PDB file of C-alpha atoms in Angstrom:
ATOM      1  CA  MET A   1      17.633-121.767   1.938  1.00 40.00           C
ATOM      2  CA  ILE A   2      16.400-119.835  -1.092  1.00 42.00           C
ATOM      3  CA  GLN A   3      14.987-117.205   1.260  1.00 43.00           C
ATOM      4  CA  ARG A   4      18.465-116.693   2.830  1.00 41.00           C
ATOM      5  CA  MET A   5      20.145-116.261  -0.568  1.00 42.00           C
ATOM      6  CA  LYS A   6      17.699-113.530  -1.504  1.00 43.00           C
ATOM      7  CA  SER A   7      18.321-111.620   1.727  1.00 43.00           C
ATOM      8  CA  ALA A   8      22.152-111.803   1.495  1.00 42.00           C
ATOM      9  CA  PRO A   9      22.333-109.465  -1.536  1.00 42.00           C
ATOM     10  CA  ASN A  10      19.906-107.124   0.234  1.00 40.00           C
ATOM     11  CA  LEU A  11      22.191-107.031   3.277  1.00 35.00           C
ATOM     12  CA  PHE A  12      25.163-106.344   1.001  1.00 35.00           C
ATOM     13  CA  LEU A  13      23.332-103.439  -0.644  1.00 34.00           C
ATOM     14  CA  LEU A  14      22.280-102.084   2.738  1.00 36.00           C
ATOM     15  CA  ALA A  15      25.892-102.200   4.005  1.00 39.00           C
ATOM     16  CA  ALA A  16      27.166-100.512   0.833  1.00 38.00           C
ATOM     17  CA  ALA A  17      24.564 -97.765   1.192  1.00 39.00           C
ATOM     18  CA  ALA A  18      25.620 -97.203   4.805  1.00 39.00           C
ATOM     19  CA  LEU A  19      29.260 -96.841   3.698  1.00 35.00           C
ATOM     20  CA  VAL A  20      28.290 -94.287   1.044  1.00 35.00           C
ATOM     21  CA  VAL A  21      26.316 -92.251   3.582  1.00 35.00           C
ATOM     22  CA  THR A  22      29.224 -92.382   6.036  1.00 35.00           C
ATOM     23  CA  ALA A  23      31.743 -91.382   3.363  1.00 35.00           C
ATOM     24  CA  THR A  24      29.698 -88.402   2.270  1.00 34.00           C
ATOM     25  CA  THR A  25      29.131 -87.115   5.788  1.00 35.00           C
ATOM     26  CA  VAL A  26      32.770 -87.546   6.922  1.00 35.00           C
ATOM     27  CA  SER A  27      34.990 -85.770   4.417  1.00 36.00           C
ATOM     28  CA  CYS A  28      37.877 -83.351   4.087  1.00 34.00           C
ATOM     29  CA  SER A  29      37.487 -79.613   3.707  1.00 33.00           C
ATOM     30  CA  THR A  30      36.893 -78.378   0.188  1.00 33.00           C
ATOM     31  CA  GLU A  31      39.102 -75.328   0.818  1.00 34.00           C
ATOM     32  CA  LYS A  32      42.256 -77.159  -0.340  1.00 33.00           C
ATOM     33  CA  PRO A  33      41.340 -80.262  -2.315  1.00 33.00           C
ATOM     34  CA  GLY A  34      43.515 -83.244  -1.557  1.00 33.00           C
ATOM     35  CA  LYS A  35      44.816 -81.877   1.739  1.00 28.00           C
ATOM     36  CA  PRO A  36      42.948 -82.674   4.956  1.00 30.00           C
ATOM     37  CA  ASN A  37      42.390 -79.709   7.250  1.00 33.00           C
ATOM     38  CA  PRO A  38      42.233 -80.833  10.871  1.00 32.00           C
ATOM     39  CA  ALA A  39      39.844 -78.930  13.102  1.00 32.00           C
ATOM     40  CA  PRO A  40      41.693 -76.585  15.468  1.00 33.00           C
ATOM     41  CA  SER A  41      41.707 -77.705  19.075  1.00 32.00           C
ATOM     42  CA  ALA A  42      40.458 -75.476  21.853  1.00 32.00           C
ATOM     43  CA  SER A  43      44.022 -75.112  23.197  1.00 34.00           C
ATOM     44  CA  GLN A  44      45.380 -73.720  19.916  1.00 35.00           C
ATOM     45  CA  SER A  45      45.653 -69.966  19.715  1.00 35.00           C
ATOM     46  CA  ALA A  46      44.989 -68.666  16.192  1.00 34.00           C
ATOM     47  CA  ALA A  47      46.957 -65.416  16.553  1.00 39.00           C
ATOM     48  CA  PRO A  48      50.447 -66.811  17.354  1.00 43.00           C
ATOM     49  CA  SER A  49      50.127 -69.606  14.778  1.00 47.00           C
ATOM     50  CA  SER A  50      48.946 -67.183  12.107  1.00 50.00           C
ATOM     51  CA  GLU A  51      51.583 -64.636  13.110  1.00 50.00           C
ATOM     52  CA  ASN A  52      54.405 -67.198  12.933  1.00 50.00           C
ATOM     53  CA  LYS A  53      53.338 -68.449   9.514  1.00 56.00           C
ATOM     54  CA  GLU A  54      53.118 -64.861   8.292  1.00 81.00           C
ATOM     55  CA  VAL A  55      56.717 -64.109   9.287  1.00 90.00           C
ATOM     56  CA  PHE A  56      57.887 -66.294   6.358  1.00 93.00           C
ATOM     57  CA  ALA A  57      54.939 -65.626   4.021  1.00 89.00           C
ATOM     58  CA  ASP A  58      57.001 -63.758   1.421  1.00 89.00           C
ATOM     59  CA  LEU A  59      60.085 -65.994   1.570  1.00 95.00           C
ATOM     60  CA  ASP A  60      60.929 -68.948  -0.636  1.00 96.00           C
ATOM     61  CA  SER A  61      63.620 -71.197   0.835  1.00 97.00           C
ATOM     62  CA  CYS A  62      64.939 -72.376  -2.559  1.00 97.00           C
ATOM     63  CA  GLU A  63      65.170 -68.826  -3.871  1.00 97.00           C
ATOM     64  CA  MET A  64      67.089 -67.674  -0.789  1.00 97.00           C
ATOM     65  CA  LEU A  65      69.342 -70.753  -0.691  1.00 98.00           C
ATOM     66  CA  ARG A  66      70.171 -70.283  -4.375  1.00 97.00           C
ATOM     67  CA  ASP A  67      70.929 -66.611  -3.733  1.00 96.00           C
ATOM     68  CA  VAL A  68      73.273 -67.168  -0.763  1.00 96.00           C
ATOM     69  CA  THR A  69      75.120 -70.155  -2.297  1.00 96.00           C
ATOM     70  CA  ARG A  70      75.363 -69.049  -5.951  1.00 91.00           C
ATOM     71  CA  THR A  71      79.146 -68.673  -5.732  1.00 93.00           C
ATOM     72  CA  LEU A  72      79.654 -71.967  -3.880  1.00 93.00           C
ATOM     73  CA  ALA A  73      78.978 -74.388  -6.808  1.00 93.00           C
ATOM     74  CA  TYR A  74      75.802 -75.961  -5.395  1.00 95.00           C
ATOM     75  CA  GLU A  75      73.187 -77.232  -7.840  1.00 94.00           C
ATOM     76  CA  GLY A  76      69.952 -79.205  -8.021  1.00 93.00           C
ATOM     77  CA  TYR A  77      67.927 -77.000  -5.670  1.00 97.00           C
ATOM     78  CA  LYS A  78      64.878 -79.040  -4.668  1.00 97.00           C
ATOM     79  CA  PRO A  79      62.005 -78.222  -2.302  1.00 97.00           C
ATOM     80  CA  GLU A  80      61.748 -80.430   0.806  1.00 96.00           C
ATOM     81  CA  THR A  81      59.249 -80.809   3.617  1.00 95.00           C
ATOM     82  CA  LEU A  82      61.162 -82.519   6.429  1.00 92.00           C
ATOM     83  CA  GLU A  83      61.075 -79.640   8.964  1.00 92.00           C
ATOM     84  CA  SER A  84      58.355 -77.504   7.410  1.00 94.00           C
ATOM     85  CA  ASP A  85      56.572 -76.984   4.112  1.00 93.00           C
ATOM     86  CA  ASN A  86      59.133 -74.300   3.168  1.00 96.00           C
ATOM     87  CA  GLY A  87      62.447 -76.123   2.860  1.00 97.00           C
ATOM     88  CA  CYS A  88      65.050 -76.612   0.158  1.00 98.00           C
ATOM     89  CA  ARG A  89      68.138 -78.782  -0.401  1.00 98.00           C
ATOM     90  CA  ALA A  90      71.033 -78.328  -2.809  1.00 97.00           C
ATOM     91  CA  THR A  91      73.985 -80.587  -3.546  1.00 96.00           C
ATOM     92  CA  LYS A  92      77.603 -80.108  -4.525  1.00 95.00           C
ATOM     93  CA  ALA A  93      79.316 -82.972  -6.341  1.00 92.00           C
ATOM     94  CA  ARG A  94      81.868 -84.877  -4.221  1.00 92.00           C
ATOM     95  CA  TYR A  95      81.288 -82.435  -1.359  1.00 95.00           C
ATOM     96  CA  GLY A  96      77.880 -82.852   0.269  1.00 96.00           C
ATOM     97  CA  ASN A  97      74.605 -80.997   0.610  1.00 97.00           C
ATOM     98  CA  VAL A  98      73.092 -77.981   2.298  1.00 98.00           C
ATOM     99  CA  SER A  99      69.489 -77.279   3.253  1.00 98.00           C
ATOM    100  CA  LEU A 100      67.528 -74.238   4.377  1.00 98.00           C
ATOM    101  CA  TYR A 101      64.169 -74.345   6.155  1.00 97.00           C
ATOM    102  CA  PHE A 102      61.780 -71.685   7.392  1.00 97.00           C
ATOM    103  CA  VAL A 103      59.976 -73.129  10.413  1.00 95.00           C
ATOM    104  CA  GLY A 104      57.043 -70.996  11.564  1.00 93.00           C
ATOM    105  CA  ASN A 105      55.819 -73.162  14.437  1.00 92.00           C
ATOM    106  CA  GLU A 106      58.890 -73.713  16.618  1.00 93.00           C
ATOM    107  CA  GLY A 107      61.663 -71.435  17.840  1.00 93.00           C
ATOM    108  CA  ILE A 108      65.244 -72.349  18.694  1.00 95.00           C
ATOM    109  CA  GLY A 109      64.417 -72.775  22.397  1.00 90.00           C
ATOM    110  CA  LYS A 110      62.779 -76.154  21.740  1.00 86.00           C
ATOM    111  CA  LEU A 111      65.719 -77.596  19.789  1.00 89.00           C
ATOM    112  CA  ASN A 112      67.769 -80.305  21.486  1.00 81.00           C
ATOM    113  CA  PRO A 113      70.413 -82.540  19.957  1.00 76.00           C
ATOM    114  CA  SER A 114      69.690 -86.209  19.469  1.00 78.00           C
ATOM    115  CA  GLN A 115      73.463 -86.660  19.339  1.00 73.00           C
ATOM    116  CA  GLY A 116      76.368 -84.265  18.918  1.00 75.00           C
ATOM    117  CA  THR A 117      77.058 -81.046  20.765  1.00 84.00           C
ATOM    118  CA  LYS A 118      74.813 -77.994  21.235  1.00 89.00           C
ATOM    119  CA  THR A 119      76.414 -74.546  21.262  1.00 93.00           C
ATOM    120  CA  THR A 120      74.677 -71.175  21.642  1.00 94.00           C
ATOM    121  CA  VAL A 121      75.963 -68.653  19.083  1.00 95.00           C
ATOM    122  CA  GLN A 122      75.127 -65.239  17.604  1.00 96.00           C
ATOM    123  CA  ILE A 123      74.594 -64.916  13.856  1.00 97.00           C
ATOM    124  CA  GLY A 124      73.989 -61.490  12.376  1.00 93.00           C
ATOM    125  CA  GLY A 125      72.864 -60.114  15.745  1.00 94.00           C
ATOM    126  CA  ARG A 126      70.404 -62.978  16.255  1.00 96.00           C
ATOM    127  CA  GLU A 127      70.318 -65.730  18.835  1.00 96.00           C
ATOM    128  CA  ALA A 128      71.199 -69.079  17.286  1.00 97.00           C
ATOM    129  CA  VAL A 129      72.138 -72.635  18.188  1.00 96.00           C
ATOM    130  CA  GLN A 130      74.595 -74.923  16.486  1.00 95.00           C
ATOM    131  CA  PHE A 131      74.504 -78.720  16.703  1.00 94.00           C
ATOM    132  CA  SER A 132      77.839 -80.174  15.657  1.00 92.00           C
ATOM    133  CA  GLY A 133      77.523 -83.808  14.582  1.00 85.00           C
ATOM    134  CA  ASP A 134      73.799 -84.053  15.313  1.00 77.00           C
ATOM    135  CA  GLY A 135      73.198 -85.871  12.015  1.00 79.00           C
ATOM    136  CA  GLY A 136      76.338 -87.993  12.385  1.00 82.00           C
ATOM    137  CA  ARG A 137      79.917 -87.463  11.287  1.00 86.00           C
ATOM    138  CA  GLY A 138      80.464 -84.484   8.995  1.00 92.00           C
ATOM    139  CA  SER A 139      77.162 -82.756   9.769  1.00 94.00           C
ATOM    140  CA  CYS A 140      76.103 -79.505  11.353  1.00 95.00           C
ATOM    141  CA  TYR A 141      72.660 -78.051  12.089  1.00 95.00           C
ATOM    142  CA  ILE A 142      72.243 -74.326  12.776  1.00 96.00           C
ATOM    143  CA  GLY A 143      68.954 -72.829  14.022  1.00 96.00           C
ATOM    144  CA  ILE A 144      68.563 -69.045  13.749  1.00 97.00           C
ATOM    145  CA  ALA A 145      65.926 -67.240  15.842  1.00 97.00           C
ATOM    146  CA  VAL A 146      63.412 -65.119  13.942  1.00 96.00           C
ATOM    147  CA  THR A 147      60.734 -64.900  16.663  1.00 94.00           C
ATOM    148  CA  PRO A 148      60.388 -66.847  19.925  1.00 94.00           C
ATOM    149  CA  ASN A 149      58.255 -69.359  17.975  1.00 94.00           C
ATOM    150  CA  ALA A 150      59.865 -69.278  14.525  1.00 95.00           C
ATOM    151  CA  ARG A 151      63.298 -70.073  13.145  1.00 96.00           C
ATOM    152  CA  ALA A 152      65.340 -70.548  10.020  1.00 97.00           C
ATOM    153  CA  SER A 153      67.610 -73.559   9.927  1.00 97.00           C
ATOM    154  CA  VAL A 154      70.678 -74.428   7.889  1.00 97.00           C
ATOM    155  CA  THR A 155      71.978 -77.982   7.745  1.00 96.00           C
ATOM    156  CA  LEU A 156      75.248 -78.843   6.053  1.00 97.00           C
ATOM    157  CA  THR A 157      76.363 -82.446   5.600  1.00 96.00           C
ATOM    158  CA  LEU A 158      79.700 -83.358   4.064  1.00 96.00           C
ATOM    159  CA  SER A 159      80.280 -86.471   1.968  1.00 94.00           C
ATOM    160  CA  ASP A 160      83.642 -86.815   3.683  1.00 92.00           C
ATOM    161  CA  GLY A 161      84.776 -84.471   6.420  1.00 91.00           C
ATOM    162  CA  SER A 162      84.651 -83.496  10.064  1.00 93.00           C
ATOM    163  CA  ASN A 163      81.921 -81.941  12.159  1.00 92.00           C
ATOM    164  CA  GLU A 164      84.132 -78.883  12.616  1.00 94.00           C
ATOM    165  CA  GLN A 165      84.444 -78.393   8.849  1.00 95.00           C
ATOM    166  CA  SER A 166      80.703 -78.854   8.281  1.00 96.00           C
ATOM    167  CA  CYS A 167      79.944 -76.266  11.006  1.00 95.00           C
ATOM    168  CA  ALA A 168      82.473 -73.792   9.567  1.00 96.00           C
ATOM    169  CA  ASP A 169      80.961 -74.184   6.086  1.00 96.00           C
ATOM    170  CA  GLY A 170      77.411 -74.161   7.471  1.00 97.00           C
ATOM    171  CA  MET A 171      78.157 -70.947   9.358  1.00 97.00           C
ATOM    172  CA  VAL A 172      79.126 -69.258   6.064  1.00 97.00           C
ATOM    173  CA  VAL A 173      75.655 -70.077   4.683  1.00 97.00           C
ATOM    174  CA  ALA A 174      73.871 -69.142   7.947  1.00 98.00           C
ATOM    175  CA  GLU A 175      75.681 -65.775   8.084  1.00 97.00           C
ATOM    176  CA  ALA A 176      74.558 -65.036   4.517  1.00 97.00           C
ATOM    177  CA  VAL A 177      70.954 -66.039   5.344  1.00 98.00           C
ATOM    178  CA  ALA A 178      70.610 -64.106   8.650  1.00 97.00           C
ATOM    179  CA  PRO A 179      70.457 -60.541   7.243  1.00 96.00           C
ATOM    180  CA  LYS A 180      67.785 -61.610   4.725  1.00 96.00           C
ATOM    181  CA  LEU A 181      65.434 -62.890   7.454  1.00 96.00           C
ATOM    182  CA  PRO A 182      62.537 -60.786   8.740  1.00 93.00           C
ATOM    183  CA  ARG A 183      62.852 -59.189  12.151  1.00 84.00           C
ATOM    184  CA  GLY A 184      60.293 -60.743  14.480  1.00 66.00           C
ATOM    185  CA  ASN A 185      59.057 -59.703  17.902  1.00 56.00           C
TER     186      ASN A 185
END
């Protein structure tokens, strides 16, 4: 019995050492501390992904949203990461909110409504899609083509109002954003 008690701590130490070795050999990249960098798969093409990310490299969604809505009484511009890592949302008291995203890994061709109605539109000479009511009553989502695999999106949600009103108001923001977007291939 005494022999077993002596070996139990040794087994514990051996298991702990194995965990330390495993933890040091399986780790995240040191290129960006705190953010894991998954290894690219063989099916991923580096050029299109890099090209699509570059199309928005010099754009800040909060800066652009602030610029195009400065006369519309929005405030509280805050970065968001729901659609991409370059998104921003602003609010207007007793009215609703508006968001702008730059999405470098998916074009408008892949967008489909979960609810609501999809309409193909032109905004500033660009192909675009509008989803009236996709986020529920009083909401409108507008995706603007930048390249076949990149888009800008504007979402406007009213505190109280119709889908038609949210799309009309969202279109005002989208039309102000469109000429500021880069021209892709």
